[in-house]
Structure formats: structure tokens, C-alpha cells
Short mmCIF file of C-alpha atoms in Angstrom, two decimals:
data_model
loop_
_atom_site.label_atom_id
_atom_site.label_comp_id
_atom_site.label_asym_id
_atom_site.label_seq_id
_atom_site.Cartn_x
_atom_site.Cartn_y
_atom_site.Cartn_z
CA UNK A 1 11.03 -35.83 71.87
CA UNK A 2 7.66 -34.19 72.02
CA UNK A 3 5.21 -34.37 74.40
CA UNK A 4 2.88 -36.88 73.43
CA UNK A 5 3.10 -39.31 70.55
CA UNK A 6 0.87 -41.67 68.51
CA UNK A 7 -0.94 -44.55 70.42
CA UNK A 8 -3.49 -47.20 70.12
CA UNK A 9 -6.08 -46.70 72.86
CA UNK A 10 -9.36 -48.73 73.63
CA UNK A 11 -11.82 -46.56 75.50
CA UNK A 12 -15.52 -47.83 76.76
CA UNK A 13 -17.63 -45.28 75.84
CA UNK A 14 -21.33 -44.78 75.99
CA UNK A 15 -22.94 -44.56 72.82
CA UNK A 16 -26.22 -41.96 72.73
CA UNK A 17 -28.64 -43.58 69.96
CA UNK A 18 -30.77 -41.28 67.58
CA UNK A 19 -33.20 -42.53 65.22
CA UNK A 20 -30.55 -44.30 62.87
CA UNK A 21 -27.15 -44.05 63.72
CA UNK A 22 -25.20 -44.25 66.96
CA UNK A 23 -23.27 -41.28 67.77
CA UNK A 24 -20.15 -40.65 69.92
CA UNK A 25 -20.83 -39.16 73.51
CA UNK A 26 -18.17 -35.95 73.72
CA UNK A 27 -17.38 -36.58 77.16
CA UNK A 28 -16.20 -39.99 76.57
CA UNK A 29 -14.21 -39.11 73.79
CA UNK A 30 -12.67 -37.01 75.87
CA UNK A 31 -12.51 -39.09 78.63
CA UNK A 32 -10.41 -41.28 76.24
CA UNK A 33 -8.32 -38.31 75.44
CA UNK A 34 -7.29 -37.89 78.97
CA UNK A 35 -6.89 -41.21 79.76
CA UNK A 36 -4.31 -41.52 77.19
CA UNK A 37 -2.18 -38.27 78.22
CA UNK A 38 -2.00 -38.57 81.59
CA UNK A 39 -1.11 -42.33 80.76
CA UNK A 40 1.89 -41.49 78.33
CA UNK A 41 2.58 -38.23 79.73
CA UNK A 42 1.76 -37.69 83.38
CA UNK A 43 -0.06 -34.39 82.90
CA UNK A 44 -3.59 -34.58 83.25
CA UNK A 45 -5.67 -32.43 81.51
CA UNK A 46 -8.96 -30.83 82.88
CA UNK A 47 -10.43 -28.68 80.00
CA UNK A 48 -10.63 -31.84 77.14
CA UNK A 49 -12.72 -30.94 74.37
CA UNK A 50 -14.89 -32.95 71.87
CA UNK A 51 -17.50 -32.16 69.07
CA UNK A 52 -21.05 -33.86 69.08
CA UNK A 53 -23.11 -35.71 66.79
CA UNK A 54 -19.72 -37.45 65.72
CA UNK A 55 -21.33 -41.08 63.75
CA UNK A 56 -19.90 -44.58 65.85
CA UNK A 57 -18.55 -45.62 62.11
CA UNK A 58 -15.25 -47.04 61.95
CA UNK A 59 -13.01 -44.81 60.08
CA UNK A 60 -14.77 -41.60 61.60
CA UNK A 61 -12.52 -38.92 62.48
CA UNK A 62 -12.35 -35.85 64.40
CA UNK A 63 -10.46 -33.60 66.68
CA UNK A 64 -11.07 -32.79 70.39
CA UNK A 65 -8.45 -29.77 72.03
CA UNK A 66 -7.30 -29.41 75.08
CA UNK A 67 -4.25 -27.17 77.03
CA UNK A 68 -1.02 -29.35 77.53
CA UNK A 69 2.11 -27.75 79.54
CA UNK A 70 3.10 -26.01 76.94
CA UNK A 71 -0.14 -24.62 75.49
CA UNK A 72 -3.16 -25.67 73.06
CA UNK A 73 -2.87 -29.25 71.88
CA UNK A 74 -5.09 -31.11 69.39
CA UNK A 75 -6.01 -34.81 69.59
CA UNK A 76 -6.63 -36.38 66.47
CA UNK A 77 -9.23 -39.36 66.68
CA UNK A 78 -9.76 -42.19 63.86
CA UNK A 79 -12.59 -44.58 65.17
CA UNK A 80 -10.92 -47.83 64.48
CA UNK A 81 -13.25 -50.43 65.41
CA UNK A 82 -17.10 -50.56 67.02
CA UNK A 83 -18.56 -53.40 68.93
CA UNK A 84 -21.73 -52.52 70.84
CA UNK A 85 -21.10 -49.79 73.42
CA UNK A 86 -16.89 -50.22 72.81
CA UNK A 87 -14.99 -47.64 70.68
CA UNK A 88 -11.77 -47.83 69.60
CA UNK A 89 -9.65 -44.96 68.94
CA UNK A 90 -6.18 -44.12 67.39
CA UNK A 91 -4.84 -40.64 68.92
CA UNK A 92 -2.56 -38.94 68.00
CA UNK A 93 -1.78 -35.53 69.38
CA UNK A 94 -0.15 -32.42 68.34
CA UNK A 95 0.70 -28.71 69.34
CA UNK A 96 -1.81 -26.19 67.43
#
């Protein structure tokens, strides 16, 4: 079995607003990140990763990294649903 595998996770995050779109804080993102491994896993990580200026649209993706037990990791995130300040994510995560 590996270490992590695919889960549905709900996270609160803030939203920042620009002029027209609402875009994904990184440190909630990651916050979600972490949440989730140390959840399914145990291990919590310290040094999560996210990019900014990722658009709150459902079906948004991106990848945040972060150092898992056994080296780099990346966490795959599909925005699955938006409702006001609430994000949800599917992550999945994977060795790089």
C-alpha cells in the first residue's frame, strides 16, 4: 500500500478577493493538504507548499509539494465545489 491515497476533503478556506475573481489563499490550501495527511497517514507535514493566484472555480487544479517520510510528495488538488468562503478539494497525492 502506499503512503497516502485518494480522498475527498472539505477544507474552510479564506478566499483573498481581487478586482474580479476570487482566488485561493496558499496557506489554506495547504492547510487542507496537511489536514488530510496527518488525518490518513499520521505524519504531519511542516514544509506544505501551494502556488498563488490559483482562481476559486470549480474544476481548478493545481499542485502543492511537500516532504513525506520517504521524500518529496506532490498533492494534486481539483476544486470541486465553491460556496462563499468554503472550498472543496479532491487530493490525491503521489511520490515525485
Amino acid at each position: 500500500t502506499g503512503f497516502i491515497g485518494t480522498t475527498l476533503i472539505f477544507g474552510v478556506l479564506t478566499l483573498q478577493l481581487s478586482a474580479c475573481t476570487s482566488t485561493i489563499k496558499p496557506e489554506g490550501a495547504a492547510q487542507s493538504v496537511t489536514d488530510m495527511v496527518t488525518s490518513k497517514t499520521g505524519f504531519h507535514p511542516t514544509d506544505v507548499k501551494c502556488p498563488s493566484g490559483i482562481d476559486a472555480k470549480v474544476g481548478g487544479e493545481f499542485d502543492c509539494t511537500f516532504t513525506g517520510p520517504e521524500g518529496p510528495y506532490k498533492a494534486h488538488l481539483k476544486i470541486t465545489s465553491v460556496d462563499g468562503e468554503k472550498v472543496g478539494f479532491d487530493i490525491k497525492t503521489s511520490r515525485s
